[in-house]
Coordinates of C-alpha atoms and ligand atoms in Angstrom, one line a residue:
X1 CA 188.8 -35.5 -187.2
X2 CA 187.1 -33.9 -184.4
X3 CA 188.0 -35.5 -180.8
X4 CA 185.0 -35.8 -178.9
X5 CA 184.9 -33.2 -176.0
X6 CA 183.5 -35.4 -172.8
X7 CA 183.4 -39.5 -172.5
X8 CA 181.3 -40.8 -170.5
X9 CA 182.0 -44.1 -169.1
X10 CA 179.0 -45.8 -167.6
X11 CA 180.5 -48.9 -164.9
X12 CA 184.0 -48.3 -163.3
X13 CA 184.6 -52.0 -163.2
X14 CA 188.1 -53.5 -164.6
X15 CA 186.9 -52.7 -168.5
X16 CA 185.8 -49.1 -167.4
X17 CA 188.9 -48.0 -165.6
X18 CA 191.2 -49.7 -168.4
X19 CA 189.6 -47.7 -170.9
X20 CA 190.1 -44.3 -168.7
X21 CA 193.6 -45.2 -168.3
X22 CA 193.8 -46.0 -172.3
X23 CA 191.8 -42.7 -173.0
X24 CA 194.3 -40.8 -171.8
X25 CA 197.4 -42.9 -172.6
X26 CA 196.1 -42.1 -176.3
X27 CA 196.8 -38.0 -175.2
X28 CA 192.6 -37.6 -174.8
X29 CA 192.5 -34.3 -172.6
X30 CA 189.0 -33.8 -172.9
X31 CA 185.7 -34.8 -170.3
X32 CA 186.5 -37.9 -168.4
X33 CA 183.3 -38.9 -166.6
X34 CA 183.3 -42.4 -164.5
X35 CA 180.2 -43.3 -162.9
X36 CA 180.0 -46.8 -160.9
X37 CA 177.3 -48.2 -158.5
X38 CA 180.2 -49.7 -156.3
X39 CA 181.8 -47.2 -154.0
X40 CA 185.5 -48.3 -154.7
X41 CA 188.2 -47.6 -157.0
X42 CA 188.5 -49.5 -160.1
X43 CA 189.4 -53.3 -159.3
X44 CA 190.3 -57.0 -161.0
X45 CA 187.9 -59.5 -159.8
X46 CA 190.1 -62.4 -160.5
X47 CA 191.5 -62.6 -156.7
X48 CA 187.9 -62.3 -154.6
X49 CA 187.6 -66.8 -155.1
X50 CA 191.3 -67.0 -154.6
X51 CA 193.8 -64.7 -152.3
X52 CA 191.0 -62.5 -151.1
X53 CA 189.0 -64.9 -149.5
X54 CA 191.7 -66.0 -146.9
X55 CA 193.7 -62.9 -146.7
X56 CA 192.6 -59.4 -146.2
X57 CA 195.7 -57.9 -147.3
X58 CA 196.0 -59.2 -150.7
X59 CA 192.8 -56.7 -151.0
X60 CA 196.1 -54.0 -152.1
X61 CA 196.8 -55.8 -155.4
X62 CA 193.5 -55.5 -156.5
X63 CA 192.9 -51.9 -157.7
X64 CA 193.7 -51.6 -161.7
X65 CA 195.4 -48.0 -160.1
X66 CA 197.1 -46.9 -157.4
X67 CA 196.1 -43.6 -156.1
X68 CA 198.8 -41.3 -157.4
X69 CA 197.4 -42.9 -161.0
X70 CA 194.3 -42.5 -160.3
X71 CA 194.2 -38.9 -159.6
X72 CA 196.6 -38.1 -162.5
X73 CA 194.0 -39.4 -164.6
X74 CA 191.9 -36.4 -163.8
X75 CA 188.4 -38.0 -164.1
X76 CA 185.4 -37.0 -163.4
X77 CA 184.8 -40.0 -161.2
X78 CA 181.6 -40.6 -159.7
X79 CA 181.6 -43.6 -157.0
X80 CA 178.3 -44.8 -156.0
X81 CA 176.5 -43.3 -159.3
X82 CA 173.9 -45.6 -160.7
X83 CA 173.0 -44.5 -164.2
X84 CA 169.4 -45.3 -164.8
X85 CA 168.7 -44.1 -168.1
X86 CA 170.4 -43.0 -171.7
X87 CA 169.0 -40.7 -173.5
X88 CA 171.2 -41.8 -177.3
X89 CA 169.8 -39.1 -178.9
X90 CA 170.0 -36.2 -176.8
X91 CA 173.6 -37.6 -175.6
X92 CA 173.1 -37.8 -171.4
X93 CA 172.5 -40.1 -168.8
X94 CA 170.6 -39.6 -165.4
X95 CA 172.0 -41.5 -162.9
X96 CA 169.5 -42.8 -159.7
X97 CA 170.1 -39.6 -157.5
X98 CA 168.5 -37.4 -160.9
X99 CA 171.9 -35.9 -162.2
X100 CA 171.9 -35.3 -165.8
X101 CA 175.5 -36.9 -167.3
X102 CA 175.9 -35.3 -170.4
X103 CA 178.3 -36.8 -173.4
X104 CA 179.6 -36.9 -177.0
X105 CA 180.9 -40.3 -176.8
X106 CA 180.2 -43.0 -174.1
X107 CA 181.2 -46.4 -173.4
X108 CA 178.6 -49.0 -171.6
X109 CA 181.2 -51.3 -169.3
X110 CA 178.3 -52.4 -166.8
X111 CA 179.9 -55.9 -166.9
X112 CA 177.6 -58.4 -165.2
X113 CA 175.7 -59.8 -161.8
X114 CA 175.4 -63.1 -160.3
X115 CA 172.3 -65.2 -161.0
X116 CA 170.2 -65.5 -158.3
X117 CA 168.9 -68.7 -156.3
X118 CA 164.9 -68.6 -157.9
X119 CA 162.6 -68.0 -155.1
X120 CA 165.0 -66.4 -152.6
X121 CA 165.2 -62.9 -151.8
X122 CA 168.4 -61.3 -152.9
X123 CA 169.4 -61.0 -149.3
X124 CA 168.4 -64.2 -148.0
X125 CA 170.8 -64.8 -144.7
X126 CA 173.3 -67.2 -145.1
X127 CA 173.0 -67.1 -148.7
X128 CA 175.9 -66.0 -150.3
X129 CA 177.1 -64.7 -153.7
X130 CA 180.2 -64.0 -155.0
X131 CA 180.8 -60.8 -157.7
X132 CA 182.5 -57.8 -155.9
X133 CA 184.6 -57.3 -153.2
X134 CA 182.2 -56.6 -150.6
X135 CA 180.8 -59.9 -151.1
X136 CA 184.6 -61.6 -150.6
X137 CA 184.6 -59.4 -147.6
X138 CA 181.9 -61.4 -146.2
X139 CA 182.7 -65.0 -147.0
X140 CA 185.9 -64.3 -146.2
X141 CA 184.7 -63.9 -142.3
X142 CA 182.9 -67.1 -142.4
X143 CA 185.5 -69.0 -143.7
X144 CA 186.8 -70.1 -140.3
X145 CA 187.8 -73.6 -139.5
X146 CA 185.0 -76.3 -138.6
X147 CA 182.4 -74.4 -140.6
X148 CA 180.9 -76.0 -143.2
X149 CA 179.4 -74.7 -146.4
X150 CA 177.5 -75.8 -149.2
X151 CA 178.4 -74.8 -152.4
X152 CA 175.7 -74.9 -155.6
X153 CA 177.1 -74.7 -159.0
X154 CA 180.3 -76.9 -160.0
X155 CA 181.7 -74.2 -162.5
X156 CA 185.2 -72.3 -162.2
X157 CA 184.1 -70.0 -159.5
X158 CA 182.9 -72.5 -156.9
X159 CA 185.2 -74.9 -157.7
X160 CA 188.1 -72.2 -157.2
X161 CA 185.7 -71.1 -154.2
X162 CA 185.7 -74.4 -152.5
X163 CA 189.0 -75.2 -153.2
X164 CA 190.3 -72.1 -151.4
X165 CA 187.5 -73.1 -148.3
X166 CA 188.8 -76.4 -147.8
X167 CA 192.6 -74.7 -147.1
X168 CA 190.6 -72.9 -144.5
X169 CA 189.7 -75.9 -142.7
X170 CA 186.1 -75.8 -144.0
X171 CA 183.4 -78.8 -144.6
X172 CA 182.2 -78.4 -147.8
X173 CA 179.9 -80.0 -150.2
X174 CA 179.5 -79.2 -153.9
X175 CA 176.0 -79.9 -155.9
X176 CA 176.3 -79.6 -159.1
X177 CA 173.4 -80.3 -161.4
X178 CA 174.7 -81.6 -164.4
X179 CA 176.1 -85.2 -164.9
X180 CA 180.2 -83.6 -163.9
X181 CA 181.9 -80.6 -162.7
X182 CA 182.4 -77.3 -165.1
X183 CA 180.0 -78.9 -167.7
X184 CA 179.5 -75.8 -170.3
X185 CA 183.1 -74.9 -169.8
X186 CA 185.9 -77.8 -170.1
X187 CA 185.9 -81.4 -172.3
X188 CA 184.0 -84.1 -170.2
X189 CA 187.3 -85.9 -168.7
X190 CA 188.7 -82.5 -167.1
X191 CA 185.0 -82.7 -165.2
X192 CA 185.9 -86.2 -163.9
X193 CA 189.5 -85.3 -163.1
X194 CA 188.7 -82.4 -161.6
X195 CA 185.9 -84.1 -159.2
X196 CA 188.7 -86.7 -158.4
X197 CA 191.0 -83.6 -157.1
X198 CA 188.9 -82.2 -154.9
X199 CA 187.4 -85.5 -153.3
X200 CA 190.8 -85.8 -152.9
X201 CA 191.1 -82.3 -150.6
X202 CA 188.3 -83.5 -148.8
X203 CA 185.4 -82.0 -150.7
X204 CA 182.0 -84.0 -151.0
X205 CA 181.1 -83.4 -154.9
X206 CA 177.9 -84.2 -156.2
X207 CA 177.1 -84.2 -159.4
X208 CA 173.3 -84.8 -161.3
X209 CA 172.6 -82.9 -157.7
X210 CA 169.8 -81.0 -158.5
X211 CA 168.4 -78.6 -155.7
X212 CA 164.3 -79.1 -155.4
X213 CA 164.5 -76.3 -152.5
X214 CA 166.9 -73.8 -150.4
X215 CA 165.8 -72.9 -146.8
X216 CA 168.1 -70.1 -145.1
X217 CA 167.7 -69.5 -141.5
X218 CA 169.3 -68.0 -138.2
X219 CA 170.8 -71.3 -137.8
X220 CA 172.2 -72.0 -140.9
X221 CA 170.8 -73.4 -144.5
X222 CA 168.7 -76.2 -145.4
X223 CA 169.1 -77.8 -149.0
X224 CA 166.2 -80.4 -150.2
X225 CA 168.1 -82.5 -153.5
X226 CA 165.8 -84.1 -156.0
X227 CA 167.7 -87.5 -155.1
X228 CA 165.6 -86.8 -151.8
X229 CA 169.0 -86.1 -149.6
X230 CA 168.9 -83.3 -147.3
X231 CA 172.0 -81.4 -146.6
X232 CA 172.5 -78.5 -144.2
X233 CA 175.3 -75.9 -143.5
X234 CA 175.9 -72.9 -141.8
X235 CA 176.1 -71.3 -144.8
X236 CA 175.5 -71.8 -148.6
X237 CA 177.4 -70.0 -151.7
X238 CA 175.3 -70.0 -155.2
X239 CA 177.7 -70.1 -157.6
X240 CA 175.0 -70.5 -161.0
X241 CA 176.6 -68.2 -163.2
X242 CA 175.9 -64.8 -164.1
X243 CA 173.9 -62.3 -165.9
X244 CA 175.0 -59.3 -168.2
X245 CA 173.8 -56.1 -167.2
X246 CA 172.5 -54.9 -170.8
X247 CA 169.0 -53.8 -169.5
X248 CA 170.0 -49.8 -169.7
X249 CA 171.1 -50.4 -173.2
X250 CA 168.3 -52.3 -173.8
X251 CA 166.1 -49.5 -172.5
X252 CA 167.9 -46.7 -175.0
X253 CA 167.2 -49.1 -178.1
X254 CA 170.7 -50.3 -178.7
X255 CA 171.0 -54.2 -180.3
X256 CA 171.6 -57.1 -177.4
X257 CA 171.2 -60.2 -178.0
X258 CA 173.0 -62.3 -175.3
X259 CA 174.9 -59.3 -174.4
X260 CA 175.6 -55.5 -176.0
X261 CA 176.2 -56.4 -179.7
X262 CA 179.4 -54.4 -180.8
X263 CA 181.7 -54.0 -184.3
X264 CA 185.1 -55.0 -184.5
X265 CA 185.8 -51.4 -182.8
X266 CA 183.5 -51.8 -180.0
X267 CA 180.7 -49.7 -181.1
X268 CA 176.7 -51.0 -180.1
X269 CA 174.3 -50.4 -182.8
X270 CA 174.7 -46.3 -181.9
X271 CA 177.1 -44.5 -183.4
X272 CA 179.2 -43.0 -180.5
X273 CA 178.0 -45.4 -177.7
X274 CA 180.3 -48.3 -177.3
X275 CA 180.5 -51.3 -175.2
X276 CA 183.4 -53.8 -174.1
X277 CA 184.0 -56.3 -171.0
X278 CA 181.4 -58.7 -169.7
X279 CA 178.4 -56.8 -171.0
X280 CA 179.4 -57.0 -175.2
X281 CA 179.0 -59.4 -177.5
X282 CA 181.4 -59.1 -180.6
X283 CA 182.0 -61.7 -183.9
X284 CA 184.7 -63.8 -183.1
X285 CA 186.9 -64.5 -185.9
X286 CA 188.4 -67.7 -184.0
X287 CA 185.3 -68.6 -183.1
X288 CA 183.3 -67.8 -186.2
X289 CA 179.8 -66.6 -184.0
X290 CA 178.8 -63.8 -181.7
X291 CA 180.1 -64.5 -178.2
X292 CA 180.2 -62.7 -174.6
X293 CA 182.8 -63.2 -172.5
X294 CA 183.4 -63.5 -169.1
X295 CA 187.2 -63.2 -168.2
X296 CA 190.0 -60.6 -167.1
X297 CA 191.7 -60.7 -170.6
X298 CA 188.4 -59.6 -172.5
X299 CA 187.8 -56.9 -170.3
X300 CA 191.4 -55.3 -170.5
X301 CA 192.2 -55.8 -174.1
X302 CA 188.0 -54.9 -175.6
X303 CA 188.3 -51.7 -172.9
X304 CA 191.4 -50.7 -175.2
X305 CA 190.0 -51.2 -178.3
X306 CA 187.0 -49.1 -177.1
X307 CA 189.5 -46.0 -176.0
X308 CA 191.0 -46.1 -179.7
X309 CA 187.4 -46.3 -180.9
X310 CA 185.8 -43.2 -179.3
X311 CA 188.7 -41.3 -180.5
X312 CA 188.4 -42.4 -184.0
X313 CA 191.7 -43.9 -184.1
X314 CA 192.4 -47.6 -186.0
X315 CA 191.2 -50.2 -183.7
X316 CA 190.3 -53.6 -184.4
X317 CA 189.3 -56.5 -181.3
X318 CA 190.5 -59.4 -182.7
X319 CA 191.7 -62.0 -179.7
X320 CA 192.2 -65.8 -179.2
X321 CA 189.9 -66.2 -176.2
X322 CA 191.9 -66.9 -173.0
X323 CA 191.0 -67.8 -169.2
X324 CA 192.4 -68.9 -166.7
X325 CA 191.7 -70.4 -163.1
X326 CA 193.8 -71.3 -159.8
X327 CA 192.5 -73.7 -157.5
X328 CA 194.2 -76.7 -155.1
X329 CA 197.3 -74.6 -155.8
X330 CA 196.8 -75.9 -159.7
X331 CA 196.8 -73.3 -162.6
X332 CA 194.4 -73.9 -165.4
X333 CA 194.5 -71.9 -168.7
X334 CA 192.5 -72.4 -171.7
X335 CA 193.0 -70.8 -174.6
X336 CA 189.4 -71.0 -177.1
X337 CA 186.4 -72.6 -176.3
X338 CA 185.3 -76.2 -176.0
X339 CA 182.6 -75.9 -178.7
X340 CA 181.0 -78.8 -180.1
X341 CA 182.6 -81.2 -182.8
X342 CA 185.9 -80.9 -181.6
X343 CA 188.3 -84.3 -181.1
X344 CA 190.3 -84.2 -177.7
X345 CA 193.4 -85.9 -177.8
X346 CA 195.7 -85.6 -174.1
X347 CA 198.9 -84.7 -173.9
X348 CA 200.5 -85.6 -170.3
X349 CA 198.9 -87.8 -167.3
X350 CA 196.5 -86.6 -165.1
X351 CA 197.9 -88.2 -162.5
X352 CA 201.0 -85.8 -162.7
X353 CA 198.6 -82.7 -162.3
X354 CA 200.6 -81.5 -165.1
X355 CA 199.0 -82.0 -168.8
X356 CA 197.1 -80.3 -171.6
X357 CA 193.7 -81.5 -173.4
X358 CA 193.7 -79.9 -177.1
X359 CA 190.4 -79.7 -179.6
X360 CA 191.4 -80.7 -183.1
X361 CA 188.7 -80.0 -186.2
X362 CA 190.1 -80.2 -189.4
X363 CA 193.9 -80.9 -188.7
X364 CA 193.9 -77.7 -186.8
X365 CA 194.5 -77.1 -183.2
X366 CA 191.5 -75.1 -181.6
X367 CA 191.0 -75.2 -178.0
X368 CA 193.5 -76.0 -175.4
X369 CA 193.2 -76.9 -171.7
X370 CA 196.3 -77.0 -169.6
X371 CA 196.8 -77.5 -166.4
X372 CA 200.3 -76.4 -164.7
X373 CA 201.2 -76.2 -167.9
X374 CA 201.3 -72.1 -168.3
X375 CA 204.6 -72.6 -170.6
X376 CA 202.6 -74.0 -173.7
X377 CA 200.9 -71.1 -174.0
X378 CA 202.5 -68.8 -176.2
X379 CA 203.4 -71.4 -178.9
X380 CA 200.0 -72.6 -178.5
X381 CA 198.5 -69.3 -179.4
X382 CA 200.6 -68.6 -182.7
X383 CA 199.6 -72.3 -183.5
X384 CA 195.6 -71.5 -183.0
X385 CA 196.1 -67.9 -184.5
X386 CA 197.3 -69.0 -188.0
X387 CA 195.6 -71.8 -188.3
X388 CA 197.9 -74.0 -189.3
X389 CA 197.5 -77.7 -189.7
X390 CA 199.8 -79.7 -187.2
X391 CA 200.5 -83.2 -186.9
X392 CA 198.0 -84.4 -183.6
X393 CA 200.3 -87.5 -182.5
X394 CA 203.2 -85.4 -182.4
X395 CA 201.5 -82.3 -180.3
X396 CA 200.2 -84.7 -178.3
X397 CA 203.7 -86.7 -177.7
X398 CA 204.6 -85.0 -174.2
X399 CA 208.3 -86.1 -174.8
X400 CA 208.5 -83.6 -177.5
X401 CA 208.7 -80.4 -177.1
X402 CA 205.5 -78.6 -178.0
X403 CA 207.4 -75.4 -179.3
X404 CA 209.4 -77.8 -182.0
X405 CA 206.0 -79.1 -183.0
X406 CA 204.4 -75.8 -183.4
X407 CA 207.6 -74.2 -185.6
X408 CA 207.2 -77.1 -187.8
X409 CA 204.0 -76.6 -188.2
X410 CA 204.0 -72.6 -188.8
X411 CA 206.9 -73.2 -191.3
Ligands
FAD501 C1 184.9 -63.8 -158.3 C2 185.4 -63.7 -159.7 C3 186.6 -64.4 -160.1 C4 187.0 -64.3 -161.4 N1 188.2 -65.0 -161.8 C5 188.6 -64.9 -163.1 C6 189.8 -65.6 -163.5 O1 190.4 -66.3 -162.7 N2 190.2 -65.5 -164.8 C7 189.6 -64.7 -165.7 O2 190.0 -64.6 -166.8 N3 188.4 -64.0 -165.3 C8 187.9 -64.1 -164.1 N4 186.8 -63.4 -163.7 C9 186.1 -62.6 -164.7 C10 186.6 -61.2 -164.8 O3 186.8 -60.7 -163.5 C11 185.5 -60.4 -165.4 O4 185.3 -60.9 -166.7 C12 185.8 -58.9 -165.5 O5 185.7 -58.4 -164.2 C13 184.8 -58.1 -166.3 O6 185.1 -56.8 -166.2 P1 183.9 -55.7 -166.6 O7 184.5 -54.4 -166.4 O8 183.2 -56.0 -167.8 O9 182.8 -55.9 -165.4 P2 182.9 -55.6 -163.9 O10 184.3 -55.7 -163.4 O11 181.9 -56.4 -163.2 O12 182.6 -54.1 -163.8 C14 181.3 -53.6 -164.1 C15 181.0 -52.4 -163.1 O13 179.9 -51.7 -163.6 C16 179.1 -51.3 -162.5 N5 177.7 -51.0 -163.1 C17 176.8 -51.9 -163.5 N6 175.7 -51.3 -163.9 C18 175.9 -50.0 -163.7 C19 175.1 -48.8 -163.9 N7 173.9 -48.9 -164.4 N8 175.6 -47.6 -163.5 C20 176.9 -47.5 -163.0 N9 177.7 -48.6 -162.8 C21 177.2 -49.8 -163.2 C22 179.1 -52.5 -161.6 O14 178.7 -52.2 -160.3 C23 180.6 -52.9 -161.7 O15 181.4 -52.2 -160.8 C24 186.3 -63.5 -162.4 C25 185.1 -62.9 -162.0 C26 184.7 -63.0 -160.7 C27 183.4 -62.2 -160.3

């Protein structure tokens, strides 16, 4: 086996800098090259809608590295490189300033961008998005008490947004355009029950709240609904999901479809390109189709897989998806997705703040949703993983304990 002489990796995002780090944790001593449009060290996103939006100094825990590790890492690291191009057969990039990145083996992390209001300019004032820490830096001096926001998009990161506002002191109003909160993304009743929490807080949620129009202006933001309500704020956060930034690979020819398609070891249609984090779209075995996906444990455990890949070592990506969210000082985890078909059976009340929603199909637990219920996790994840068949009434019986149920069911 020859061991590739330089890397590139293209995005110095969470997935980019975990693979540096596993690069070398796997004894590479070759070429490290990092190149990343943001000017800052590699960094977890996870915090900017929760501890970074109220307090500056929780900024520290977000770097993957310290700066001791980061230098021992002896990269090529390139902060504020845009790569432009890739050249997959002559093995370079050229990045936006016209430097030529040459490689043997390179890894596309170039994760993904927030979807833009239509119409509006991208720096429309008192518009705001939410991806990197620059913009946290900016909603986090607005969120001062007696402003009032409007926020569009009832999914995770506004809700986890507006949650954290309201603690500020903040008037807020949430449009969300389907018929309930976090529509694509949890069973219908965690919607309802999650609408009824932050009502609760203080937060005006309106759902079937479609926007006809978005006015920004010195004063603040104007909001037309399709129900014919004008709202207005000082300032607005669009919070409409995001995009994945596949058009460079798209340009060099690779496969996307939905994001960067990649094998089980992370590699795009190019031999010796590989892709992982928000940007690549693998076969999920749990799943049984092609997904992308968005969340902290994809990046971090794909961006390993991708290390082991480039330097031709066994490496397979094989994960039960997991997520997780914090808001109103409630923890959320969910372990698969909430696809279609599935038979959602509660374990717990609502009304404790503390219970799980599973998705059966076939006898089989495959989706979980628990709330403040981080304990049931690891059980739950052996239970999904083997696929084992498992009496319902009895995982859903709160006064038994779910790890019993589970090692009955695996025996
Ligand atoms: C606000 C927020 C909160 C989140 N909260 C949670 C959570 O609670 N739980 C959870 O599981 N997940 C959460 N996530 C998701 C998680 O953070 C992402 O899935 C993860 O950051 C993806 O990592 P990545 O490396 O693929 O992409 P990123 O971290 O976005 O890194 C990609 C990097 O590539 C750079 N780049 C793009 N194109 C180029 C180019 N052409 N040249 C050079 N550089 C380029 C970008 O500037 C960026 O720095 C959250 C995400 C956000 C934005």
């Amino acid at each position: 086996m020859t061991l590739p002489e330089s890397i590139l990796i293209i995005g110095a995002g969470q997935a980019g800098g975990c693979a540096a780090a596993a690069l070398r944790r796997e004894g590479y001593e070759g070429r490290i090259t990092l190149a990343g449009i943001e000017p800052h060290r590699p960094y977890e996103r996870p915090p900017l809608s929760k501890a970074v939006l109220h307090d500056a100094g929780a900024e520290e825990t977000l770097f993957l590295h310290k700066p001791d590790f980061h230098d021992s890492l002896k990269m090529d690291w390139r902060p504020g490189a845009e790569v432009r191009s890739l050249d997959v057969a002559a093995r370079c990039a050229r990045t936006a300033s016209g430097e030529t990145l040459a490689f043997d083996r390179c890894l596309l992390a170039t994760g993904g961008r927030a979807r833009l209001l239509p119409g509006l300019p991208p720096d429309a004032p008192n518009v705001h998005y939410l991806r990197g820490l620059d913009d946290a830096r900016r909603l986090r001096r607005r969120l001062q008490p007696g402003a009032s926001v409007i926020v569009i998009g009832g999914g995770f990161l506004g809700l986890e947004f507006a949650g954290m506002a309201r603690g500020q002191g903040v008037a807020l109003t949430v449009c969300e355009a389907g018929p309930q909160l976090l529509g694509r993304a949890a069973p219908p009743q965690v919607g309802a029950w999650l609408q009824r929490c932050h009502e609760e807080a203080g937060t005006r949620v309106l759902c079937n709240a479609m926007t006809r129009s978005v006015a920004p202006g010195a004063d603040g933001v104007t909001v037309a609904l399709d129900s014919g309500e004008i709202l207005h704020a000082d300032f607005l956060l669009a919070s409409v999901g995001q995009l994945p930034n596949v058009e460079l690979a798209q340009e060099a020819g690779l496969a996307v479809d939905n994001g960067i398609v990649v094998d089980a070891r992370c590699e795009t249609s190019a031999p010796g390109i590989f892709a992982a984090g928000d940007c690549a779209s693998h076969r999920s075995r749990f799943l049984q189709r092609h997904v992308r996906l968005e969340s902290w444990q994809n990046a971090q455990e794909q961006a390993q897989v991708a290390a082991r890949g480039m330097l031709d070592l066994p490496a397979s990506y094989d994960v039960l998806p997991w997520f997780w969210s914090d808001q109103l000082e409630m923890n959320i985890q969910m372990l698969g997705m909430p696809d279609a078909g599935l038979d959602y059976r509660m374990r717990g009340r609502e009304s404790d703040r503390k219970f799980s929603v599973y998705g059966f199909a076939d006898d089989r637990l495959r989706y979980v949703l628990a709330v403040n219920s981080g304990a049931e996790m690891t059980p739950l994840r052996r239970l999904i993983a083997a696929g084992a068949v498992v009496d319902a009434n009895r995982l859903t019986d709160a006064d038994l304990p779910v790890r019993e149920t589970v090692k009955l069911a695996l025996a």
